[in-house]
mmCIF file of N, CA and C in Angstrom:
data_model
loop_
_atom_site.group_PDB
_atom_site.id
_atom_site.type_symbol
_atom_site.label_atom_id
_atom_site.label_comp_id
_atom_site.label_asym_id
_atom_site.label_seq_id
_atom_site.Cartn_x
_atom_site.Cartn_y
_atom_site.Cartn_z
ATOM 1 N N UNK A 188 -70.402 56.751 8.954
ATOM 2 C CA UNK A 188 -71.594 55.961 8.811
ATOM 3 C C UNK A 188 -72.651 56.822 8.133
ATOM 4 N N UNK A 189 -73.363 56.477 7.064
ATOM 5 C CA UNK A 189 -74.379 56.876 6.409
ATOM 6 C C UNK A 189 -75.579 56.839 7.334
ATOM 7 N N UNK A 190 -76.151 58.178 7.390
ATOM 8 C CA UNK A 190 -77.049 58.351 8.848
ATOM 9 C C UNK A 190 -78.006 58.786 7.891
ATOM 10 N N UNK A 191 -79.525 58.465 8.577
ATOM 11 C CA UNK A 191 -81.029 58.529 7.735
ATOM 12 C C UNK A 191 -81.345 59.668 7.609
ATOM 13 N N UNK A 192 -81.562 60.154 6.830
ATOM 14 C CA UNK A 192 -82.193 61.830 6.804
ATOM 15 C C UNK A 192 -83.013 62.705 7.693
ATOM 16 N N UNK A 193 -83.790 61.295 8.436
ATOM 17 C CA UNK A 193 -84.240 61.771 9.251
ATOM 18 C C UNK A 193 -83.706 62.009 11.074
ATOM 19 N N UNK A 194 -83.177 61.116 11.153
ATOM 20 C CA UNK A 194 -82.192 61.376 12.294
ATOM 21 C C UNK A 194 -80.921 62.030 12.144
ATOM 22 N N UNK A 195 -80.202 62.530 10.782
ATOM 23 C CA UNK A 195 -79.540 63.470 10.711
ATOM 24 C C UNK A 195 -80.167 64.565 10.775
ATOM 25 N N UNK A 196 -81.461 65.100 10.721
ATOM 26 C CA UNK A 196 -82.210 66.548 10.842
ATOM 27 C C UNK A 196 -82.697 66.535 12.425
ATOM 28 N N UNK A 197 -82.968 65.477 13.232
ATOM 29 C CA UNK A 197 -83.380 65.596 14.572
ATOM 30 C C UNK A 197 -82.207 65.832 14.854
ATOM 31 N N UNK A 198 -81.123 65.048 14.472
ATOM 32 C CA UNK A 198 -79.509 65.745 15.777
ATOM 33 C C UNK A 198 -79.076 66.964 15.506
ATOM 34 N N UNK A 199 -79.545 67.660 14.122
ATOM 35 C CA UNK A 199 -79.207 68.944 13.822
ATOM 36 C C UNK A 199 -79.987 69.717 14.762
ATOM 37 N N UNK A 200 -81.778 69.119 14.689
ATOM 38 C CA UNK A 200 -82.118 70.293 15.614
ATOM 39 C C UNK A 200 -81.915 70.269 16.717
ATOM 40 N N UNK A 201 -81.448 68.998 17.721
ATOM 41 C CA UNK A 201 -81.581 69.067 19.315
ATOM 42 C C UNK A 201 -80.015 69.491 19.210
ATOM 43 N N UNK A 202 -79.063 69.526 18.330
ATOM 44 C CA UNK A 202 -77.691 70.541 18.438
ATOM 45 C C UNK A 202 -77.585 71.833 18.237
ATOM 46 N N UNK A 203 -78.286 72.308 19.252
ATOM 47 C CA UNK A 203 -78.375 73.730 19.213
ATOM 48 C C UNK A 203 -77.790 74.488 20.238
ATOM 49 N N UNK A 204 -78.031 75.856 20.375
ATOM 50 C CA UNK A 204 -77.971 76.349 21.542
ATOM 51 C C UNK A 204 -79.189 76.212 22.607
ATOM 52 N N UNK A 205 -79.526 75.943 22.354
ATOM 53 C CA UNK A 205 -81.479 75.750 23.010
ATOM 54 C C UNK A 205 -80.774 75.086 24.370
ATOM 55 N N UNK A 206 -79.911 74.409 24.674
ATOM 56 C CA UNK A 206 -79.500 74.063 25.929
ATOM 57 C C UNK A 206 -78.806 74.578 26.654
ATOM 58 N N UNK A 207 -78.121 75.486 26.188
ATOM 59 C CA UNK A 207 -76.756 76.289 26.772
ATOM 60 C C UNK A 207 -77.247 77.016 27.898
ATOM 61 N N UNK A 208 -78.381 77.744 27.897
ATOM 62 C CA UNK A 208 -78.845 78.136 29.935
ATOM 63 C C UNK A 208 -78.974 77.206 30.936
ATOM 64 N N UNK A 209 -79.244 76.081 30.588
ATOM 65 C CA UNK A 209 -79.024 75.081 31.290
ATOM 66 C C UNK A 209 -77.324 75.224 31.956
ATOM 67 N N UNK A 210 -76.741 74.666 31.307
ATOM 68 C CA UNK A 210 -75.466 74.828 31.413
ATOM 69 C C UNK A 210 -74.389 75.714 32.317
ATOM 70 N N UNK A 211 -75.489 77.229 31.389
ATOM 71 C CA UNK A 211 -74.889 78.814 31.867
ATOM 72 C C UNK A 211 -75.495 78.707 33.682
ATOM 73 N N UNK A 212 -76.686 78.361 33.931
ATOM 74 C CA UNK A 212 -76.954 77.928 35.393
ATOM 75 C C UNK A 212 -76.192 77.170 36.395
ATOM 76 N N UNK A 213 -75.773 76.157 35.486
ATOM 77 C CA UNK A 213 -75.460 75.119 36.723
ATOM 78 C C UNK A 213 -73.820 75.502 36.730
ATOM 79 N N UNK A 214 -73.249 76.181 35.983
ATOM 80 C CA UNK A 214 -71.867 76.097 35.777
ATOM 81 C C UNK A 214 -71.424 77.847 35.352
ATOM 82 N N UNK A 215 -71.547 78.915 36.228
ATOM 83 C CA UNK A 215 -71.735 80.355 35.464
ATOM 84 C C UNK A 215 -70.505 80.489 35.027
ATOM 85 N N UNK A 216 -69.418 79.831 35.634
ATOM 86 C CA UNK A 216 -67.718 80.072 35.785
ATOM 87 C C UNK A 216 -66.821 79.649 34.363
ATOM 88 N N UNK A 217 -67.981 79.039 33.630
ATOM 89 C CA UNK A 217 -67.564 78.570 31.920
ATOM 90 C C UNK A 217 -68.282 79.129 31.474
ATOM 91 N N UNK A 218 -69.104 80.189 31.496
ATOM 92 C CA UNK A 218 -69.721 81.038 30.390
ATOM 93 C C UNK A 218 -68.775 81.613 29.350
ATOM 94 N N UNK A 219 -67.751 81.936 29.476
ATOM 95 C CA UNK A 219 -66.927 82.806 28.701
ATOM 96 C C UNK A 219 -66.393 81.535 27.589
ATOM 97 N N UNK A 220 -66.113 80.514 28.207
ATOM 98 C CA UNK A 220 -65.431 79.409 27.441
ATOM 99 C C UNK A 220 -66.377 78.999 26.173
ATOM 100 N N UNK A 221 -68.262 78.415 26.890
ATOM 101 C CA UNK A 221 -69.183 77.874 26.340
ATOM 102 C C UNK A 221 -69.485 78.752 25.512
ATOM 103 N N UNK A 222 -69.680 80.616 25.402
ATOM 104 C CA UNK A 222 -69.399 81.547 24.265
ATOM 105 C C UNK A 222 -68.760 81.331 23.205
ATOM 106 N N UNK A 223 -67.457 81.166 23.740
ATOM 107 C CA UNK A 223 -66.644 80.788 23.046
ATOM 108 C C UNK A 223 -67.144 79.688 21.772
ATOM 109 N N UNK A 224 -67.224 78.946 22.628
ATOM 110 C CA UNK A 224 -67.081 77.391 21.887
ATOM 111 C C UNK A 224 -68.632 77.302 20.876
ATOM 112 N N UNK A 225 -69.518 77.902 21.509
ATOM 113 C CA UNK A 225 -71.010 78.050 20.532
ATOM 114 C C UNK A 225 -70.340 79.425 19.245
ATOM 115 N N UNK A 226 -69.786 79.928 19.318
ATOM 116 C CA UNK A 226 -69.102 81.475 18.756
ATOM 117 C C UNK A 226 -68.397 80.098 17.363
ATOM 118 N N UNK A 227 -67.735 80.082 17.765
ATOM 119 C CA UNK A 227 -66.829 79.049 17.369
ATOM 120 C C UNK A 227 -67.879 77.895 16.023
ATOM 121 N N UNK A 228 -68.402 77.228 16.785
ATOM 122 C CA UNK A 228 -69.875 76.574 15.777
ATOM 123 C C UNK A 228 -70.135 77.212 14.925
ATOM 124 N N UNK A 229 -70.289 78.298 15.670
ATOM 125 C CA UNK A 229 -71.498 78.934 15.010
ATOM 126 C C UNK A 229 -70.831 79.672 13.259
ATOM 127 N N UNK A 230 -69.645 80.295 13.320
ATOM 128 C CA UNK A 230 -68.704 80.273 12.366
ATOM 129 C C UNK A 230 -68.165 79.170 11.646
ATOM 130 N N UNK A 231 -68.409 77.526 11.863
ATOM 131 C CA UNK A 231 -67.984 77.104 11.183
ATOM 132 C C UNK A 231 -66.215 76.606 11.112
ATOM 133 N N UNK A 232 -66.088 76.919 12.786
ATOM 134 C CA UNK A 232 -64.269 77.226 13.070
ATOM 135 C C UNK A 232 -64.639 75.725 13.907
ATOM 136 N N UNK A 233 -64.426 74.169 13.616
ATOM 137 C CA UNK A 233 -64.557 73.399 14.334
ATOM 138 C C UNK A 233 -63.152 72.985 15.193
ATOM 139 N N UNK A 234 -62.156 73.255 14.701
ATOM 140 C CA UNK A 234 -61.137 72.848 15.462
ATOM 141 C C UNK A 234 -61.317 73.500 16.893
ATOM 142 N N UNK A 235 -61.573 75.355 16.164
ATOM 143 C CA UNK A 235 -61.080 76.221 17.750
ATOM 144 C C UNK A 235 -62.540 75.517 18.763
ATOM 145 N N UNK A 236 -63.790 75.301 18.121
ATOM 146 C CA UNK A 236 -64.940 74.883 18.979
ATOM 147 C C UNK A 236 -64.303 73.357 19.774
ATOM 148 N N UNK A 237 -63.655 72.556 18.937
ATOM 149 C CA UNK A 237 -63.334 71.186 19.652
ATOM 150 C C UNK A 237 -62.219 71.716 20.924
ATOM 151 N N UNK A 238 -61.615 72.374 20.746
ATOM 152 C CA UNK A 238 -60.928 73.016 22.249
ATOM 153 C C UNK A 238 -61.900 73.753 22.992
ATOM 154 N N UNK A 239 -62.558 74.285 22.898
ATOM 155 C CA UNK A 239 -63.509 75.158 24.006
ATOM 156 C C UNK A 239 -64.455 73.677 24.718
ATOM 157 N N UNK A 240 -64.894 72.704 23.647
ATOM 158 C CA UNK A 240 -65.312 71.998 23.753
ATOM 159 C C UNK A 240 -64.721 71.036 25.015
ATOM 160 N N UNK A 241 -63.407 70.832 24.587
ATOM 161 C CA UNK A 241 -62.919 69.801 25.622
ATOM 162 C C UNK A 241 -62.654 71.026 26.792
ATOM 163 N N UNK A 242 -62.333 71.466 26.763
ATOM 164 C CA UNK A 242 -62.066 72.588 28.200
ATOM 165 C C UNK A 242 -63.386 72.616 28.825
ATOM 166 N N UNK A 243 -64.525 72.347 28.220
ATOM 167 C CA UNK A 243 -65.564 72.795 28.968
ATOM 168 C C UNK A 243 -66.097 71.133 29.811
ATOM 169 N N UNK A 244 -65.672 70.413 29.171
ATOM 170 C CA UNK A 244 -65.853 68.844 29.085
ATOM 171 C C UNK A 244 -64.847 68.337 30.340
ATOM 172 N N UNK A 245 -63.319 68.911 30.581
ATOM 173 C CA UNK A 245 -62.812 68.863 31.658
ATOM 174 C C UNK A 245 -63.445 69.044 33.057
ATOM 175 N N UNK A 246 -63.849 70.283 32.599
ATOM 176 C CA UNK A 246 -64.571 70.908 34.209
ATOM 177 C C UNK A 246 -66.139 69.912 34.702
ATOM 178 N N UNK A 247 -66.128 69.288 33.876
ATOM 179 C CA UNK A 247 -67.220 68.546 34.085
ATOM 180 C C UNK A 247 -68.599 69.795 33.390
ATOM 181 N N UNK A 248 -68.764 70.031 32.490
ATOM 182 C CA UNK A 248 -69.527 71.250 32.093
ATOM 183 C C UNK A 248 -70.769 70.054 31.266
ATOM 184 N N UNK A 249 -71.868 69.770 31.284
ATOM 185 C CA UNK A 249 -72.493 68.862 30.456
ATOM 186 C C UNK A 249 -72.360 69.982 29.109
ATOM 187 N N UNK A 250 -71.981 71.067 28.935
ATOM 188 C CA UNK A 250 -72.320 71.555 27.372
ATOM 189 C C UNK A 250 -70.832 71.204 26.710
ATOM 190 N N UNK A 251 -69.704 70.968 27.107
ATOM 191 C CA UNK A 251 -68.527 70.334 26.897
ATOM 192 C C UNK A 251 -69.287 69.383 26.159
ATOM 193 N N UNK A 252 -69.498 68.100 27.102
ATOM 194 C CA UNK A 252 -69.680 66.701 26.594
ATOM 195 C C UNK A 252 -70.833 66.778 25.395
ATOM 196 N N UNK A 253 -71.856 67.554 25.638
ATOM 197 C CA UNK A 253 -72.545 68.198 24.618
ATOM 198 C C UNK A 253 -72.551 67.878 23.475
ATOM 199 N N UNK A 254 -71.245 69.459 23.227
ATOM 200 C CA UNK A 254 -70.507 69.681 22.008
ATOM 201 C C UNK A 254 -69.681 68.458 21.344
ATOM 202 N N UNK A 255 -68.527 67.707 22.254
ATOM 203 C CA UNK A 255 -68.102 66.995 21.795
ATOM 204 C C UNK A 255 -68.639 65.662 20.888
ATOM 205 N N UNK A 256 -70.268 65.431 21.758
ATOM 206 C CA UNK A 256 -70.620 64.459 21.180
ATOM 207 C C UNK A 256 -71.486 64.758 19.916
ATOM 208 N N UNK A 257 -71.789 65.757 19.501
ATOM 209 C CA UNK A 257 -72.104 66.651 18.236
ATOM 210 C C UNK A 257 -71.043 66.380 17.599
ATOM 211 N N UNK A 258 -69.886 67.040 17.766
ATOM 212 C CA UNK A 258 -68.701 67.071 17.094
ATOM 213 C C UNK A 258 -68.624 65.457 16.486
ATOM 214 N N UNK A 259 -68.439 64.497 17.021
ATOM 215 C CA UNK A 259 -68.388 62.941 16.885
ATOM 216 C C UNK A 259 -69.045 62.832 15.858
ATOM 217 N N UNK A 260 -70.253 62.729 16.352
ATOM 218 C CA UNK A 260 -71.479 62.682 15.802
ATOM 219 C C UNK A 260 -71.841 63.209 13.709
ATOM 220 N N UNK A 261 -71.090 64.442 13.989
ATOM 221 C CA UNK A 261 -71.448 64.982 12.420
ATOM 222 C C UNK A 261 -69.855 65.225 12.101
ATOM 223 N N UNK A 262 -68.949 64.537 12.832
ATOM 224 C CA UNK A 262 -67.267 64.499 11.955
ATOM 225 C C UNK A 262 -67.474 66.004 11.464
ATOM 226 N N UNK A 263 -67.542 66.969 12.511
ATOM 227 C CA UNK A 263 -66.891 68.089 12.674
ATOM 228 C C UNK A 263 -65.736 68.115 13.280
ATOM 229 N N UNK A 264 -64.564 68.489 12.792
ATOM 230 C CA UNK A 264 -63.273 68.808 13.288
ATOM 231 C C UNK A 264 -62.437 67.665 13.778
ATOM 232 N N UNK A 265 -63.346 66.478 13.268
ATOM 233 C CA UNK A 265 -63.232 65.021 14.103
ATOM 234 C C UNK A 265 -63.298 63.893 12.915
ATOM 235 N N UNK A 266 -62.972 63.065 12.671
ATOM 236 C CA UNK A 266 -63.185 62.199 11.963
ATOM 237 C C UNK A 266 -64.660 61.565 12.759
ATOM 238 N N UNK A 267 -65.747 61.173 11.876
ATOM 239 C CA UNK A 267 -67.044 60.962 12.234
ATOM 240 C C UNK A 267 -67.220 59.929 13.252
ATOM 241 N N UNK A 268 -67.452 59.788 14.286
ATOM 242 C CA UNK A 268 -67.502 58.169 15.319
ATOM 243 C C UNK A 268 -68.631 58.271 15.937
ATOM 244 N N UNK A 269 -69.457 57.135 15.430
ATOM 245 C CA UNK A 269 -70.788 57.382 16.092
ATOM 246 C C UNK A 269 -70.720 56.738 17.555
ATOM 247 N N UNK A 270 -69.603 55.721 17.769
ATOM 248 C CA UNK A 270 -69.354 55.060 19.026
ATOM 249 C C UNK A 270 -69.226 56.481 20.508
ATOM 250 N N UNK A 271 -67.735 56.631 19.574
ATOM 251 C CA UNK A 271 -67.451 57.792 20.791
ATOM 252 C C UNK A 271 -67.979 59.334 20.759
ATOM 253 N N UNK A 272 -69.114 59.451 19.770
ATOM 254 C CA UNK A 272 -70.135 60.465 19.905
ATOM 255 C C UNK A 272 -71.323 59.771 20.917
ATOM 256 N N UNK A 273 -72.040 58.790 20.668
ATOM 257 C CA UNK A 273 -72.407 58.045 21.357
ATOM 258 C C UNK A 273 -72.127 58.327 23.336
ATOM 259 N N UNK A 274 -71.011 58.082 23.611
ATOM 260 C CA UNK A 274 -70.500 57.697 24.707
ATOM 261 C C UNK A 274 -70.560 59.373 25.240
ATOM 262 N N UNK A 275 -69.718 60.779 24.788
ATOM 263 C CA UNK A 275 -69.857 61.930 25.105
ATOM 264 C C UNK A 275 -71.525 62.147 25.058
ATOM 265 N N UNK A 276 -72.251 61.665 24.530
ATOM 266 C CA UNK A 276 -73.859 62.067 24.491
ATOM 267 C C UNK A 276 -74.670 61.474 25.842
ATOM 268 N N UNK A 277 -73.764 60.249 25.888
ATOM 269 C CA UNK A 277 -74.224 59.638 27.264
ATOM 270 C C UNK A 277 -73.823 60.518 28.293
ATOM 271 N N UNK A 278 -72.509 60.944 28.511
ATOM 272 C CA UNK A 278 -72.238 61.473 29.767
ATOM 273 C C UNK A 278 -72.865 63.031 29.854
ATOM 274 N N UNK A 279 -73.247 63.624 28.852
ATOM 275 C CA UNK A 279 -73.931 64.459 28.743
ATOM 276 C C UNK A 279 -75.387 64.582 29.253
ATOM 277 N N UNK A 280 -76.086 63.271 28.858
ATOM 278 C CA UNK A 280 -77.366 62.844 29.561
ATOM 279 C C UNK A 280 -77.455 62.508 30.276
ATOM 280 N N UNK A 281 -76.271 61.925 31.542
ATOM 281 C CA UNK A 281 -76.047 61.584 32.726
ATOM 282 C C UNK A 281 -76.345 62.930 33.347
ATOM 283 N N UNK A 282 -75.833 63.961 33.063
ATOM 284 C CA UNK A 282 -75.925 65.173 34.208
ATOM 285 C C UNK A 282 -76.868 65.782 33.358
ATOM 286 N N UNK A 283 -78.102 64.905 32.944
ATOM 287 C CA UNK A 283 -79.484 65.599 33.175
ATOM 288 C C UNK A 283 -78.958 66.715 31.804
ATOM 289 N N UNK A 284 -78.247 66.669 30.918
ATOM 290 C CA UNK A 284 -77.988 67.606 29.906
ATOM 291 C C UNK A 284 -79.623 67.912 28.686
ATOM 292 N N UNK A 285 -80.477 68.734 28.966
ATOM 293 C CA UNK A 285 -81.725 68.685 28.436
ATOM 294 C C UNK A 285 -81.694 67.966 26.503
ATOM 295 N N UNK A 286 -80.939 68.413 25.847
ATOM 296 C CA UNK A 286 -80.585 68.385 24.322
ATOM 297 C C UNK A 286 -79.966 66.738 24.290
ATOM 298 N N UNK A 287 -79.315 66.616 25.443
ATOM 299 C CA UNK A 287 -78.593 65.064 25.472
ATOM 300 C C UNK A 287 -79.662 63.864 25.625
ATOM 301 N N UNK A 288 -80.682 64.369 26.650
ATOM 302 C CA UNK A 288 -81.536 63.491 26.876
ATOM 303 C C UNK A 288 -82.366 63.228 25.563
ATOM 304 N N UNK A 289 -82.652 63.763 24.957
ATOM 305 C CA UNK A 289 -83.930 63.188 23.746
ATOM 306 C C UNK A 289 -82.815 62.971 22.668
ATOM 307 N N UNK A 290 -81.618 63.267 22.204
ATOM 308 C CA UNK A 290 -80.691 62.881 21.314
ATOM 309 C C UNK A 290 -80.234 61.433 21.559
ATOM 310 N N UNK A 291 -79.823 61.712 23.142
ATOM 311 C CA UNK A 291 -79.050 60.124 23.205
ATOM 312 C C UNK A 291 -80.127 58.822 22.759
ATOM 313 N N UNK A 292 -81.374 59.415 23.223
ATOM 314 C CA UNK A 292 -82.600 58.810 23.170
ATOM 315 C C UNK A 292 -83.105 58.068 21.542
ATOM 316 N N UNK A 293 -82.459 58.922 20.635
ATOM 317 C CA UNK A 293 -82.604 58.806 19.444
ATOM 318 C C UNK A 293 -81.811 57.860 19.000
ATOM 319 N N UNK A 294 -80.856 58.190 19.366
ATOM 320 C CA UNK A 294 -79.584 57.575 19.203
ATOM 321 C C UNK A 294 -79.616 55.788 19.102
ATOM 322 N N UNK A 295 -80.319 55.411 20.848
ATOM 323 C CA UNK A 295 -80.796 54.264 21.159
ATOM 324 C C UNK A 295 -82.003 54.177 19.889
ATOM 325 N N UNK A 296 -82.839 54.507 19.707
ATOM 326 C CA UNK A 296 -83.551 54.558 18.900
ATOM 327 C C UNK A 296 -83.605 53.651 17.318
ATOM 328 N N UNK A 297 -82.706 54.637 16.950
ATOM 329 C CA UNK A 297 -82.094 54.436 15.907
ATOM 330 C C UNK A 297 -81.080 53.456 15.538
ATOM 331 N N UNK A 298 -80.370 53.061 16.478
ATOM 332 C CA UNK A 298 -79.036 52.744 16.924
ATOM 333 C C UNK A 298 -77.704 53.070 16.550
ATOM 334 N N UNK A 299 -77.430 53.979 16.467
ATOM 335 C CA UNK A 299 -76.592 54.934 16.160
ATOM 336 C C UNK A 299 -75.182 54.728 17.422
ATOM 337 N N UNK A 300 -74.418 54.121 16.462
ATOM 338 C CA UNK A 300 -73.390 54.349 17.860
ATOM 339 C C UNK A 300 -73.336 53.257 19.334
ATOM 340 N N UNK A 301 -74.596 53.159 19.332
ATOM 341 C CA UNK A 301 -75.361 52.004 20.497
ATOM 342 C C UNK A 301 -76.138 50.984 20.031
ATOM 343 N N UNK A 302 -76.200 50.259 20.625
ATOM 344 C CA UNK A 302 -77.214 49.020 20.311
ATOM 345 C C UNK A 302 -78.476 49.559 20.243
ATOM 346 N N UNK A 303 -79.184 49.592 19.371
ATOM 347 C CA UNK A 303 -80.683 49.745 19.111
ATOM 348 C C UNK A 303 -81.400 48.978 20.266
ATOM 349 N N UNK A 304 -82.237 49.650 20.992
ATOM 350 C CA UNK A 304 -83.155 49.509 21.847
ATOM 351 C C UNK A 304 -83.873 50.636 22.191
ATOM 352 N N UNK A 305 -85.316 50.492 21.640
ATOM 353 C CA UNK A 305 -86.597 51.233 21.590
ATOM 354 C C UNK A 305 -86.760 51.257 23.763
ATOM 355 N N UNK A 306 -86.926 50.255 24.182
ATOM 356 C CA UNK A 306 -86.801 50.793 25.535
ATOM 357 C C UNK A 306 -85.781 51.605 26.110
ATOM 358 N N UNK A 307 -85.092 51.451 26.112
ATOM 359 C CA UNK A 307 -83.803 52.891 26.523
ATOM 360 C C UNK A 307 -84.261 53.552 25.656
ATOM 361 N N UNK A 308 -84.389 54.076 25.015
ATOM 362 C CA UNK A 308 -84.594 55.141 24.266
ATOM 363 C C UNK A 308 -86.006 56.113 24.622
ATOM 364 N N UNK A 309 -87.044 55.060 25.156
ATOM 365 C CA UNK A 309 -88.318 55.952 25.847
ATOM 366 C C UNK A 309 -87.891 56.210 26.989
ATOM 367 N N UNK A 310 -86.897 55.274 27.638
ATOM 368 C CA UNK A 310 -86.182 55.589 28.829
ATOM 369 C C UNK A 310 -85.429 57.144 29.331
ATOM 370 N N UNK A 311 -85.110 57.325 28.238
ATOM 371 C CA UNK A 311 -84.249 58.730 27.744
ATOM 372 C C UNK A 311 -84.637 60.062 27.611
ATOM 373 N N UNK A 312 -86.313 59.274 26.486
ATOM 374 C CA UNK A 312 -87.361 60.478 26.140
ATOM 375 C C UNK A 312 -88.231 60.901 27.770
ATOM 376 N N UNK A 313 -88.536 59.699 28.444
ATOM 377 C CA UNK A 313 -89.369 59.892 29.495
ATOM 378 C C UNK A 313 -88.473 60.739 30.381
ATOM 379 N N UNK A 314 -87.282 60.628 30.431
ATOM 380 C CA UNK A 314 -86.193 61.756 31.570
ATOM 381 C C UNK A 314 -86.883 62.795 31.110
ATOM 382 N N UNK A 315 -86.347 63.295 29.710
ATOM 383 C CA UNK A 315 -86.146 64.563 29.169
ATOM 384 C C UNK A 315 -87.624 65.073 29.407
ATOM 385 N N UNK A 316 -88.821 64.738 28.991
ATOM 386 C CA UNK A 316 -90.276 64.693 29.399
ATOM 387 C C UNK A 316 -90.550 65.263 30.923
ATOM 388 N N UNK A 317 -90.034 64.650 31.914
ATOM 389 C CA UNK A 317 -89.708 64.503 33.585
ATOM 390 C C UNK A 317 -89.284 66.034 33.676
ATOM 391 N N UNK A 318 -88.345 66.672 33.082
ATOM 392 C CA UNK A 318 -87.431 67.238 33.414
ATOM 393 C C UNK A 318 -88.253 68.761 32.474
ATOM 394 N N UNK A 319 -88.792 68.469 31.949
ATOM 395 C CA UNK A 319 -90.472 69.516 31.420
ATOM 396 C C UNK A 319 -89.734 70.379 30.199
ATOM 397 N N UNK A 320 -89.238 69.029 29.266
ATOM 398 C CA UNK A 320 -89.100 69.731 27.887
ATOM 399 C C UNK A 320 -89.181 68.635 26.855
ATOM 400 N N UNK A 321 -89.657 69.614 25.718
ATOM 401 C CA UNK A 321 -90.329 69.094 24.653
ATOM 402 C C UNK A 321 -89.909 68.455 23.925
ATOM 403 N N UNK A 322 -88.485 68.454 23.508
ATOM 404 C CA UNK A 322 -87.690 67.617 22.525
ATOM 405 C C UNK A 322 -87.531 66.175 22.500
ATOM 406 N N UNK A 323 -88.040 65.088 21.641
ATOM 407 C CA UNK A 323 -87.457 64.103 21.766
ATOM 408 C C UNK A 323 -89.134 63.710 21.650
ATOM 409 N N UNK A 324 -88.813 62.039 21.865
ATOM 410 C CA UNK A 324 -90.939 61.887 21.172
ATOM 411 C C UNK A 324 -91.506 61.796 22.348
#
């Protein structure tokens, strides 16, 4: 799907590492994996990142579901699906994932993947807001 310039540069920036202490907190026992798998990105190696990815996504890790829904999202290592990027972004923002919350938010926003709705989407921003970070409107 041909995505707007401008919501392809917001999912670039809330796909960062900027969330990964989150993560490294609630879950210390996948640090080595979530290394991994940001290591991995960060080179440009999307296959080996889509395995660290799902391993981290098993354990219930929100930087798993994270990644994966990045991965979806920009058809890294993946053929592009904004549906089932979509859906990993949700379960990501379910466990309070900081980067998930104002993305998925966009997402609704925009409608990307989801049905466009501006209320879920402040719904999303107001979590991430709640939760005392800046990303997202």
């Amino acid at each position: 799907m041909m995505r707007s310039g401008l919501v392809y540069a917001l999912l670039l920036a809330v796909g960062s590492a900027a969330a990964l202490p989150v993560a490294a907190a609630e879950y210390p026992e996948n640090g080595e994996v979530r290394d991994k798998a940001w290591a991995a990105t960060e080179a440009k190696d999307y296959l080996a990142a889509l395995q660290h990815y799902r391993a981290l996504a098993a354990q219930g890790d929100p930087a798993g579901h994270f990644g994966l829904a990045m991965s979806y999202l920009r058809g890294r290592g993946v053929k592009e699906d904004d549906a089932i990027g979509a859906n990993w972004m949700r379960k990501a923002a379910d466990l309070g994932y900081p980067d998930a919350l104002s993305a998925y938010g966009l997402l609704f926003e925009q409608g990307e993947g989801v049905t466009k709705d501006q209320a879920r989407a402040n719904e999303y921003y107001r979590k991430n807001t709640e939760k005392g970070n800046s990303t997202g409107a």
